[in-house]
Short mmCIF file of C-alpha atoms in Angstrom, two decimals:
data_model
loop_
_atom_site.label_atom_id
_atom_site.label_comp_id
_atom_site.label_asym_id
_atom_site.label_seq_id
_atom_site.Cartn_x
_atom_site.Cartn_y
_atom_site.Cartn_z
CA MET X 1 -17.80 18.07 -10.33
CA GLU X 2 -18.36 14.30 -10.11
CA ALA X 3 -19.94 12.96 -13.25
CA ALA X 4 -23.53 11.74 -12.97
CA ARG X 5 -24.39 8.17 -13.74
CA VAL X 6 -27.76 7.14 -15.09
CA PHE X 7 -29.06 3.80 -13.86
CA ASP X 8 -32.09 1.61 -14.19
CA SER X 9 -34.33 2.64 -11.27
CA LYS X 10 -37.18 0.22 -11.95
CA PRO X 11 -38.17 -1.53 -8.69
CA ASN X 12 -37.09 -4.95 -9.93
CA SER X 13 -33.81 -3.83 -11.51
CA ALA X 14 -30.52 -5.05 -10.09
CA GLU X 15 -29.54 -1.47 -9.33
CA ALA X 16 -32.72 -0.75 -7.37
CA ARG X 17 -32.44 -4.05 -5.46
CA ASP X 18 -28.85 -3.27 -4.58
CA ILE X 19 -29.84 0.10 -3.15
CA ALA X 20 -32.67 -1.44 -1.18
CA PHE X 21 -30.95 -4.52 0.24
CA HIS X 22 -27.15 -4.02 0.23
CA LEU X 23 -25.08 -1.82 2.54
CA HIS X 24 -21.77 -1.05 0.79
CA SER X 25 -18.37 -0.68 2.40
CA GLN X 26 -16.56 2.67 2.11
CA THR X 27 -19.47 4.19 0.20
CA ASN X 28 -21.68 7.21 0.89
CA PRO X 29 -25.22 5.82 1.34
CA GLN X 30 -27.05 8.92 0.07
CA ARG X 31 -24.84 9.27 -2.96
CA HIS X 32 -25.22 5.56 -3.66
CA ALA X 33 -29.01 5.90 -3.62
CA GLU X 34 -28.69 8.67 -6.21
CA ILE X 35 -26.27 7.05 -8.68
CA GLY X 36 -26.67 3.33 -8.02
CA PRO X 37 -24.02 0.63 -8.31
CA LEU X 38 -21.65 -0.12 -11.13
CA ILE X 39 -22.42 -3.83 -11.41
CA MET X 40 -19.53 -6.02 -12.48
CA ALA X 41 -20.29 -9.29 -14.23
CA ARG X 42 -16.99 -10.98 -15.01
CA GLY X 43 -13.23 -10.65 -15.30
CA GLU X 44 -10.59 -11.70 -17.79
CA GLY X 45 -6.93 -11.16 -17.00
CA VAL X 46 -6.39 -7.51 -16.00
CA HIS X 47 -9.84 -6.49 -17.30
CA VAL X 48 -13.30 -6.58 -15.80
CA TYR X 49 -16.65 -6.23 -17.57
CA ASP X 50 -19.80 -4.58 -16.22
CA ALA X 51 -23.34 -5.88 -16.62
CA SER X 52 -23.72 -4.04 -19.94
CA GLY X 53 -20.57 -5.68 -21.34
CA LYS X 54 -18.33 -2.58 -21.12
CA ARG X 55 -14.68 -3.46 -20.52
CA TYR X 56 -12.45 -1.74 -17.96
CA LEU X 57 -8.76 -2.02 -17.29
CA GLU X 58 -8.66 -2.71 -13.55
CA ALA X 59 -5.62 -0.67 -12.55
CA MET X 60 -6.18 -1.25 -8.81
CA ALA X 61 -6.32 -5.08 -8.88
CA GLY X 62 -9.74 -4.78 -7.27
CA LEU X 63 -8.84 -3.59 -3.77
CA TRP X 64 -5.04 -3.78 -4.09
CA CYS X 65 -5.40 -7.55 -4.09
CA THR X 66 -6.12 -9.54 -7.25
CA SER X 67 -2.45 -9.95 -8.12
CA LEU X 68 -2.94 -12.79 -10.63
CA GLY X 69 -5.82 -11.19 -12.48
CA PHE X 70 -9.50 -12.00 -12.53
CA SER X 71 -9.58 -15.32 -14.39
CA GLU X 72 -6.61 -17.44 -13.26
CA THR X 73 -7.65 -20.99 -14.15
CA ARG X 74 -5.01 -22.62 -11.95
CA LEU X 75 -6.44 -20.99 -8.86
CA LYS X 76 -9.96 -22.09 -9.76
CA ALA X 77 -8.68 -25.61 -10.28
CA ALA X 78 -6.83 -25.59 -6.98
CA ALA X 79 -10.00 -24.52 -5.19
CA ALA X 80 -12.08 -27.20 -6.94
CA ALA X 81 -9.59 -29.93 -6.04
CA ALA X 82 -9.48 -28.80 -2.43
CA TYR X 83 -13.27 -28.79 -2.17
CA ASP X 84 -13.26 -32.33 -3.50
CA LYS X 85 -11.21 -33.38 -0.47
CA PHE X 86 -13.31 -31.49 2.09
CA GLY X 87 -14.92 -28.08 2.32
CA PHE X 88 -13.56 -27.19 5.75
CA TYR X 89 -11.35 -28.20 8.60
CA HIS X 90 -9.91 -26.25 11.49
CA SER X 91 -6.61 -25.80 13.34
CA PHE X 92 -7.84 -25.79 16.99
CA ASN X 93 -6.83 -28.27 19.70
CA HIS X 94 -3.83 -29.84 17.95
CA LYS X 95 -5.65 -30.51 14.64
CA THR X 96 -4.79 -29.15 11.21
CA PRO X 97 -5.56 -29.66 7.51
CA ASP X 98 -2.59 -31.30 5.82
CA ASN X 99 -1.97 -28.56 3.27
CA THR X 100 -2.02 -25.81 5.95
CA ILE X 101 1.25 -27.24 7.22
CA GLU X 102 2.79 -26.96 3.73
CA LEU X 103 1.58 -23.38 3.37
CA ALA X 104 3.10 -22.39 6.70
CA GLU X 105 6.42 -23.89 5.61
CA LYS X 106 6.34 -22.10 2.23
CA LEU X 107 5.63 -18.74 3.87
CA VAL X 108 8.42 -19.19 6.36
CA GLU X 109 10.85 -19.99 3.52
CA ILE X 110 10.29 -16.51 2.01
CA SER X 111 9.69 -14.69 5.31
CA PRO X 112 11.54 -11.41 5.92
CA ILE X 113 11.76 -12.45 9.55
CA SER X 114 14.31 -15.17 10.34
CA ASP X 115 13.23 -18.32 12.17
CA ALA X 116 9.57 -17.38 11.78
CA GLN X 117 6.34 -19.20 12.40
CA ALA X 118 3.05 -18.61 10.58
CA TYR X 119 -0.37 -17.98 12.16
CA PHE X 120 -3.44 -17.93 9.90
CA ALA X 121 -6.59 -15.81 9.91
CA THR X 122 -9.06 -14.67 7.25
CA SER X 123 -8.62 -10.89 6.82
CA GLY X 124 -6.01 -8.18 7.09
CA SER X 125 -7.87 -6.69 10.03
CA GLU X 126 -7.65 -9.99 11.92
CA ALA X 127 -3.95 -10.22 11.12
CA THR X 128 -3.09 -6.73 12.36
CA GLU X 129 -5.16 -7.24 15.52
CA THR X 130 -3.44 -10.58 16.11
CA MET X 131 -0.09 -8.77 16.08
CA VAL X 132 -1.34 -6.37 18.74
CA LYS X 133 -2.46 -9.19 21.01
CA LEU X 134 0.85 -11.03 20.54
CA ALA X 135 2.73 -7.84 21.39
CA TRP X 136 0.81 -7.59 24.66
CA VAL X 137 1.72 -11.19 25.49
CA TYR X 138 5.39 -10.56 24.71
CA HIS X 139 5.67 -7.63 27.11
CA ALA X 140 3.62 -9.31 29.85
CA VAL X 141 5.95 -12.32 29.78
CA HIS X 142 8.93 -9.96 30.09
CA GLY X 143 7.55 -8.37 33.21
CA LYS X 144 6.06 -5.26 31.58
CA PRO X 145 2.30 -5.83 31.48
CA GLY X 146 1.74 -2.06 31.39
CA LYS X 147 3.18 -1.85 27.87
CA ARG X 148 -0.16 -1.77 26.06
CA LYS X 149 -0.33 1.33 23.91
CA ILE X 150 0.15 1.15 20.12
CA ILE X 151 1.63 3.91 18.00
CA ALA X 152 0.50 4.11 14.35
CA ARG X 153 0.86 6.87 11.78
CA ASP X 154 -1.30 9.51 10.23
CA ARG X 155 -2.71 8.35 6.87
CA GLY X 156 -2.00 4.71 7.69
CA PHE X 157 -4.63 2.02 7.05
CA HIS X 158 -4.69 -1.19 9.06
CA GLY X 159 -8.23 -2.53 8.76
CA SER X 160 -11.83 -1.96 9.75
CA THR X 161 -12.43 -3.91 12.96
CA ILE X 162 -12.31 -1.93 16.22
CA VAL X 163 -8.63 -2.25 17.07
CA ALA X 164 -7.53 -2.21 13.43
CA ALA X 165 -9.58 0.90 12.73
CA SER X 166 -8.20 2.53 15.88
CA MET X 167 -4.73 2.08 14.39
CA CYS X 168 -5.78 3.75 11.13
CA GLY X 169 -4.63 7.34 10.71
CA LEU X 170 -7.60 8.26 8.53
CA PRO X 171 -10.45 10.31 10.08
CA ARG X 172 -13.07 8.52 7.98
CA MET X 173 -12.31 5.31 9.87
CA HIS X 174 -13.04 6.97 13.23
CA ARG X 175 -15.79 9.54 12.74
CA GLU X 176 -18.91 7.41 13.01
CA PHE X 177 -17.70 5.06 15.73
CA GLY X 178 -16.08 7.13 18.48
CA LEU X 179 -12.65 5.81 17.62
CA PRO X 180 -9.75 5.49 18.17
CA LEU X 181 -9.89 3.53 21.39
CA ASP X 182 -7.82 4.87 24.28
CA GLY X 183 -4.22 3.82 24.03
CA PHE X 184 -3.97 4.04 20.26
CA LEU X 185 -1.67 6.91 19.32
CA HIS X 186 -0.60 8.47 16.03
CA THR X 187 2.58 10.04 14.83
CA HIS X 188 3.52 11.74 11.52
CA CYS X 189 3.09 10.28 8.08
CA PRO X 190 6.52 10.25 6.35
CA ASP X 191 5.28 12.25 3.34
CA ALA X 192 8.23 14.40 2.35
CA TYR X 193 6.25 16.04 -0.50
CA ARG X 194 3.68 17.43 1.91
CA GLY X 195 5.57 17.34 5.20
CA THR X 196 8.92 19.03 4.66
CA ARG X 197 9.25 22.62 5.82
CA PRO X 198 10.66 25.34 3.55
CA GLY X 199 14.36 24.70 3.08
CA GLU X 200 14.24 21.41 4.99
CA SER X 201 16.08 18.47 3.41
CA GLU X 202 14.61 14.99 3.43
CA ALA X 203 17.34 13.91 5.84
CA ALA X 204 16.40 16.72 8.22
CA PHE X 205 12.72 15.81 7.79
CA VAL X 206 13.54 12.21 8.83
CA ASP X 207 15.47 13.47 11.87
CA ARG X 208 12.50 15.65 12.88
CA LEU X 209 10.05 12.76 12.57
CA ALA X 210 12.28 10.54 14.71
CA ALA X 211 12.63 13.29 17.33
CA ASP X 212 8.86 13.86 17.37
CA LEU X 213 8.28 10.12 17.81
CA GLU X 214 10.68 10.04 20.74
CA ALA X 215 8.95 13.07 22.27
CA LEU X 216 5.59 11.25 21.99
CA ILE X 217 7.03 8.13 23.62
CA MET X 218 8.51 10.11 26.50
CA ALA X 219 5.30 12.08 27.05
CA GLU X 220 3.24 8.87 27.17
CA GLY X 221 5.86 6.91 29.13
CA PRO X 222 8.03 4.28 27.40
CA ASP X 223 6.80 1.56 29.79
CA THR X 224 3.22 2.10 28.51
CA ILE X 225 3.94 1.51 24.82
CA ALA X 226 3.93 -1.99 23.34
CA ALA X 227 4.42 -1.56 19.60
CA PHE X 228 4.64 0.66 16.56
CA ILE X 229 2.74 -0.42 13.42
CA ALA X 230 3.40 0.78 9.88
CA GLU X 231 2.84 -0.12 6.26
CA PRO X 232 6.19 -0.11 4.44
CA ILE X 233 4.48 2.17 1.92
CA ASN X 234 1.23 3.82 2.95
CA ALA X 235 -1.39 2.47 0.55
CA GLY X 236 -4.84 3.95 1.18
CA GLY X 237 -3.25 7.10 2.61
CA GLY X 238 -1.97 8.09 -0.83
CA ILE X 239 0.84 5.67 -1.74
CA VAL X 240 3.44 7.43 0.39
CA VAL X 241 7.01 6.14 0.09
CA PRO X 242 9.10 7.09 3.12
CA PRO X 243 12.33 8.98 2.55
CA LYS X 244 15.62 7.12 2.55
CA GLY X 245 16.73 6.28 6.09
CA TYR X 246 13.28 6.77 7.65
CA PHE X 247 12.80 3.32 9.09
CA ALA X 248 16.39 3.09 10.34
CA ALA X 249 15.92 6.35 12.25
CA ILE X 250 12.49 5.40 13.57
CA GLU X 251 13.57 1.91 14.64
CA THR X 252 16.57 3.26 16.52
CA VAL X 253 14.13 5.20 18.72
CA LEU X 254 11.77 2.21 19.10
CA ARG X 255 14.50 -0.28 20.03
CA ARG X 256 15.84 2.14 22.63
CA HIS X 257 12.51 1.94 24.43
CA ASP X 258 11.78 -1.80 23.90
CA ILE X 259 8.91 -1.15 21.52
CA LEU X 260 8.09 -3.87 18.98
CA VAL X 261 7.90 -3.12 15.23
CA LEU X 262 4.82 -4.48 13.45
CA GLY X 263 4.89 -4.57 9.66
CA ASP X 264 1.57 -4.30 7.81
CA GLU X 265 2.36 -6.05 4.52
CA VAL X 266 -1.31 -6.58 3.58
CA VAL X 267 -0.88 -4.51 0.41
CA CYS X 268 2.91 -4.43 0.01
CA GLY X 269 3.61 -8.15 0.33
CA PHE X 270 4.20 -10.80 -2.37
CA GLY X 271 6.19 -8.74 -4.87
CA ARG X 272 4.01 -5.62 -5.06
CA THR X 273 6.84 -3.13 -4.40
CA GLY X 274 9.53 -4.91 -6.41
CA ASN X 275 10.73 -7.18 -3.57
CA TRP X 276 9.01 -10.15 -1.97
CA PHE X 277 8.02 -7.86 0.90
CA GLY X 278 7.72 -4.11 1.20
CA CYS X 279 9.88 -4.05 4.32
CA GLU X 280 12.79 -5.16 2.11
CA THR X 281 12.11 -2.23 -0.23
CA VAL X 282 12.19 0.42 2.50
CA GLY X 283 14.69 -1.08 4.95
CA MET X 284 12.16 -1.93 7.66
CA LYS X 285 13.06 -4.68 10.18
CA PRO X 286 9.81 -5.86 11.81
CA ASP X 287 9.28 -8.29 14.67
CA MET X 288 6.02 -9.48 13.10
CA VAL X 289 4.35 -8.97 9.74
CA ALA X 290 0.70 -9.20 8.68
CA LEU X 291 -0.10 -10.72 5.26
CA ALA X 292 -3.35 -10.89 3.29
CA LYS X 293 -4.67 -9.92 -0.19
CA GLY X 294 -1.86 -11.27 -2.40
CA ILE X 295 -1.53 -14.45 -0.36
CA THR X 296 -4.39 -15.96 -2.43
CA SER X 297 -4.75 -13.18 -5.04
CA SER X 298 -8.01 -12.71 -3.05
CA TYR X 299 -9.52 -15.82 -4.60
CA PHE X 300 -10.19 -16.85 -0.99
CA PRO X 301 -10.35 -14.75 2.20
CA MET X 302 -7.10 -15.59 3.99
CA SER X 303 -4.44 -13.79 5.98
CA ALA X 304 -1.39 -14.66 8.03
CA VAL X 305 0.98 -13.32 10.65
CA LEU X 306 4.69 -14.18 10.54
CA LEU X 307 6.19 -13.95 14.01
CA GLY X 308 9.79 -14.18 15.05
CA ARG X 309 11.28 -16.49 17.67
CA PRO X 310 11.08 -14.00 20.59
CA ILE X 311 7.30 -13.80 20.12
CA ARG X 312 7.03 -17.61 19.84
CA GLU X 313 9.04 -18.07 23.02
CA ALA X 314 6.87 -15.57 24.88
CA LEU X 315 3.71 -17.46 23.89
CA SER X 316 5.26 -20.70 25.07
CA GLU X 317 6.27 -19.14 28.38
CA MET X 318 2.83 -17.57 28.90
CA ASN X 319 1.19 -20.99 28.54
CA LYS X 320 3.78 -23.18 30.25
CA GLY X 321 1.26 -24.30 32.84
CA GLY X 322 -0.75 -26.14 30.22
CA GLU X 323 -3.26 -23.41 29.40
CA LEU X 324 -4.58 -22.97 25.87
CA PHE X 325 -3.45 -20.07 23.67
CA GLY X 326 -6.66 -18.02 23.91
CA HIS X 327 -6.91 -16.72 20.36
CA GLY X 328 -8.26 -18.08 17.12
CA PHE X 329 -10.73 -17.90 14.25
CA THR X 330 -12.99 -20.66 12.94
CA ASN X 331 -11.52 -20.45 9.46
CA SER X 332 -7.83 -20.03 10.42
CA GLY X 333 -5.76 -22.15 8.02
CA HIS X 334 -8.81 -23.14 5.97
CA PRO X 335 -7.82 -26.03 3.63
CA VAL X 336 -9.35 -24.48 0.52
CA GLY X 337 -7.64 -21.19 1.23
CA ALA X 338 -4.37 -23.01 1.86
CA ALA X 339 -4.66 -24.82 -1.50
CA ILE X 340 -5.25 -21.58 -3.32
CA ALA X 341 -2.41 -19.84 -1.47
CA LEU X 342 0.01 -22.65 -2.32
CA GLU X 343 -0.89 -22.42 -6.01
CA THR X 344 -0.59 -18.61 -5.85
CA LEU X 345 2.91 -18.89 -4.42
CA LYS X 346 3.82 -21.44 -7.08
CA ILE X 347 2.70 -19.04 -9.83
CA TYR X 348 4.66 -16.18 -8.27
CA HIS X 349 7.82 -18.29 -8.34
CA GLU X 350 7.22 -19.50 -11.91
CA MET X 351 6.61 -16.00 -13.24
CA ASP X 352 9.69 -14.72 -11.34
CA VAL X 353 7.48 -12.12 -9.79
CA VAL X 354 10.10 -9.73 -8.37
CA PRO X 355 11.98 -8.91 -11.61
CA HIS X 356 8.70 -8.91 -13.54
CA VAL X 357 7.24 -6.31 -11.18
CA ARG X 358 10.39 -4.22 -11.42
CA ARG X 359 10.22 -4.20 -15.23
CA MET X 360 6.50 -3.45 -15.44
CA GLY X 361 6.66 -0.94 -12.60
CA GLY X 362 9.53 0.86 -14.31
CA ARG X 363 7.55 1.03 -17.53
CA LEU X 364 4.44 2.34 -15.72
CA ARG X 365 6.32 4.96 -13.75
CA ALA X 366 8.32 6.20 -16.73
CA GLY X 367 5.10 6.53 -18.74
CA LEU X 368 3.33 8.42 -15.97
CA GLU X 369 6.29 10.77 -15.57
CA GLN X 370 6.28 11.43 -19.32
CA ILE X 371 2.56 12.28 -19.21
CA ALA X 372 3.13 14.48 -16.15
CA ARG X 373 5.64 16.61 -18.01
CA ASP X 374 2.84 17.78 -20.30
CA SER X 375 0.35 18.34 -17.48
CA ARG X 376 -0.56 21.48 -15.62
CA ILE X 377 -1.90 19.66 -12.54
CA VAL X 378 0.46 16.77 -11.71
CA GLY X 379 2.53 17.61 -8.64
CA GLN X 380 4.32 14.32 -8.06
CA VAL X 381 4.59 10.77 -9.37
CA ARG X 382 5.73 8.42 -6.59
CA GLY X 383 5.80 4.75 -5.64
CA GLU X 384 7.72 1.50 -5.94
CA GLY X 385 7.16 -1.51 -8.18
CA LEU X 386 3.54 -1.76 -9.31
CA MET X 387 2.26 0.60 -6.60
CA ILE X 388 2.32 4.13 -7.99
CA GLY X 389 0.55 7.36 -6.95
CA VAL X 390 0.03 10.52 -8.98
CA GLU X 391 -0.78 13.56 -6.85
CA LEU X 392 -2.86 16.23 -8.58
CA VAL X 393 -2.34 19.81 -7.42
CA ALA X 394 -3.55 23.31 -8.31
CA ASP X 395 0.01 24.55 -8.82
CA PRO X 396 2.89 22.08 -9.29
CA ALA X 397 5.49 24.85 -8.82
CA THR X 398 4.31 25.63 -5.29
CA ARG X 399 2.69 22.26 -4.45
CA GLN X 400 -0.54 24.14 -3.72
CA ALA X 401 -3.35 21.66 -3.23
CA PHE X 402 -6.75 21.96 -4.85
CA ASP X 403 -9.61 23.36 -2.79
CA PRO X 404 -11.17 20.17 -1.27
CA ALA X 405 -14.60 21.47 -2.27
CA LEU X 406 -13.67 20.83 -5.89
CA LYS X 407 -13.38 17.07 -5.24
CA VAL X 408 -10.84 16.78 -8.03
CA GLY X 409 -10.00 13.16 -7.20
CA ALA X 410 -13.65 12.08 -7.33
CA MET X 411 -14.09 13.93 -10.63
CA PHE X 412 -11.01 12.20 -12.04
CA ASP X 413 -12.32 8.80 -10.86
CA ALA X 414 -15.66 9.37 -12.63
CA LEU X 415 -13.93 10.43 -15.86
CA ALA X 416 -11.65 7.37 -15.69
CA ILE X 417 -14.71 5.10 -15.38
CA GLU X 418 -16.18 6.73 -18.49
CA ASN X 419 -12.91 6.00 -20.30
CA GLY X 420 -12.81 2.35 -19.17
CA LEU X 421 -10.13 2.73 -16.53
CA ILE X 422 -10.52 1.82 -12.85
CA ILE X 423 -8.13 3.69 -10.50
CA ARG X 424 -8.35 4.68 -6.84
CA ALA X 425 -8.69 8.34 -5.86
CA MET X 426 -7.28 8.97 -2.39
CA GLY X 427 -8.15 12.60 -1.97
CA ASP X 428 -6.45 14.10 -5.00
CA THR X 429 -3.88 11.28 -5.38
CA ILE X 430 -4.62 8.83 -8.16
CA GLY X 431 -3.51 5.32 -7.29
CA PHE X 432 -2.26 2.55 -9.58
CA CYS X 433 -1.90 -1.00 -8.23
CA PRO X 434 -2.63 -3.25 -11.22
CA PRO X 435 -2.56 -7.05 -11.16
CA LEU X 436 1.05 -8.22 -10.98
CA VAL X 437 0.53 -10.27 -14.15
CA ILE X 438 0.03 -7.14 -16.22
CA ASP X 439 2.26 -7.08 -19.36
CA GLU X 440 3.64 -4.33 -21.58
CA ALA X 441 0.42 -4.05 -23.57
CA GLY X 442 -1.58 -3.67 -20.35
CA ILE X 443 0.75 -1.00 -19.05
CA ASP X 444 0.53 0.92 -22.31
CA GLU X 445 -3.29 0.69 -22.28
CA ALA X 446 -3.34 2.01 -18.72
CA LEU X 447 -1.09 4.89 -19.68
CA ASP X 448 -3.19 5.79 -22.69
CA LEU X 449 -6.42 5.77 -20.68
CA PHE X 450 -4.79 7.74 -17.84
CA GLY X 451 -3.48 10.39 -20.25
CA ARG X 452 -6.87 10.83 -21.85
CA THR X 453 -8.53 11.10 -18.45
CA LEU X 454 -5.95 13.54 -17.13
CA PHE X 455 -6.34 15.96 -19.98
CA SER X 456 -10.14 15.70 -19.80
CA ALA X 457 -9.87 16.59 -16.11
CA GLU X 458 -7.66 19.56 -16.93
CA ALA X 459 -10.19 20.79 -19.48
CA LYS X 460 -13.05 20.47 -16.96
CA LEU X 461 -11.10 22.37 -14.35
CA ALA X 462 -10.33 25.12 -16.85
CA GLU X 463 -14.00 25.40 -17.76
CA ASN X 464 -14.98 25.83 -14.16
CA ARG X 465 -12.21 28.24 -13.20
CA PRO X 466 -13.67 31.60 -12.18
CA SER X 467 -12.94 34.36 -14.69
CA ALA X 468 -10.67 37.17 -13.59
#
């Protein structure tokens, strides 16, 4: 039911050259060869324009990341000024760019972990993998080198490199590559809409998930498990907000067995959920957190890990004989990235990002819920701040899902593109994660385009419904 797209297939066209020379991430190669790319040419605020000049409201901030929109002049100026100083320097062997020190200090000032220290990398995958390696060091120093296994959750997303992909709870991240690696385990996604049993309360659901986690730990052996990793709110798995009390119950189990808590804030950080960090929104108390995306509004590839004092002390103890900390990336703490991140943080503070996101998120959610009341296929509207999911179902009364063969989410995505709206279809959940700078007019435009697309989707489904 996915809409067809006509493209210029002449051998020298941009579309044909893209198909010939460019392997795309998270894209079906055969389908891409059939429909070609949607080529984007420029951005302005919360909008992007394709090569033909058509305008789209980018309701996913690119890939959950362009928090300050697509044309922030202050970030461009910060990059230019940094390049004028020097295009690169590193942070190996006691050296550092001057502004990387300032960025580390600014991140620690807002850190959800007290007495933290910042480590820099260039991608979310590198940041989540760094946390795993630091967890291994921590346990080795404390006389438990056998604590190596990592527990993640179904429908979680933690990156695309080998360890990060092993932690993902999404089959598409494993299928082609023989993943996950041994020692990477998965427990339940805290999706109360899909996961509760008939008559089961959300509190009972939380208790069951905690009990199942403990059973997994005991079956594997507590002295084999190093850490548990989770997004505060599952992003790519369908914008799943855990029930109240979930993290408190889960962490009680983890602390009992000396298992570290790793927070993946790659999407949720920097105001996205209506607090500086998603862990504050859901009551999560991590030992380390991974940051990326919003740290520079993705104007530069940069990520960070914030680690608490126990981790810092373990690293110091491990290397007390004078050895070098054996981890690092060429571009860790890159001076241009640091300059852009510092300006990004300055803008967040000036715009008072947390209350702004709460206001705009409230307006978006209320509008989506109003539209849902007139819809025959919306099962649930969920989310926090400017991170909202709308789950489409065959029967809202029973929560019956659509037949996967219908590919309702993909059909909705194609209709949205026709209408000038860019969303993210995660199965049959439609995701909204607009730039944090979106204003009331942008929210209202998104709602209008979503409503039009939703009712077009309903009409298409009715047309294709088998007659009795």
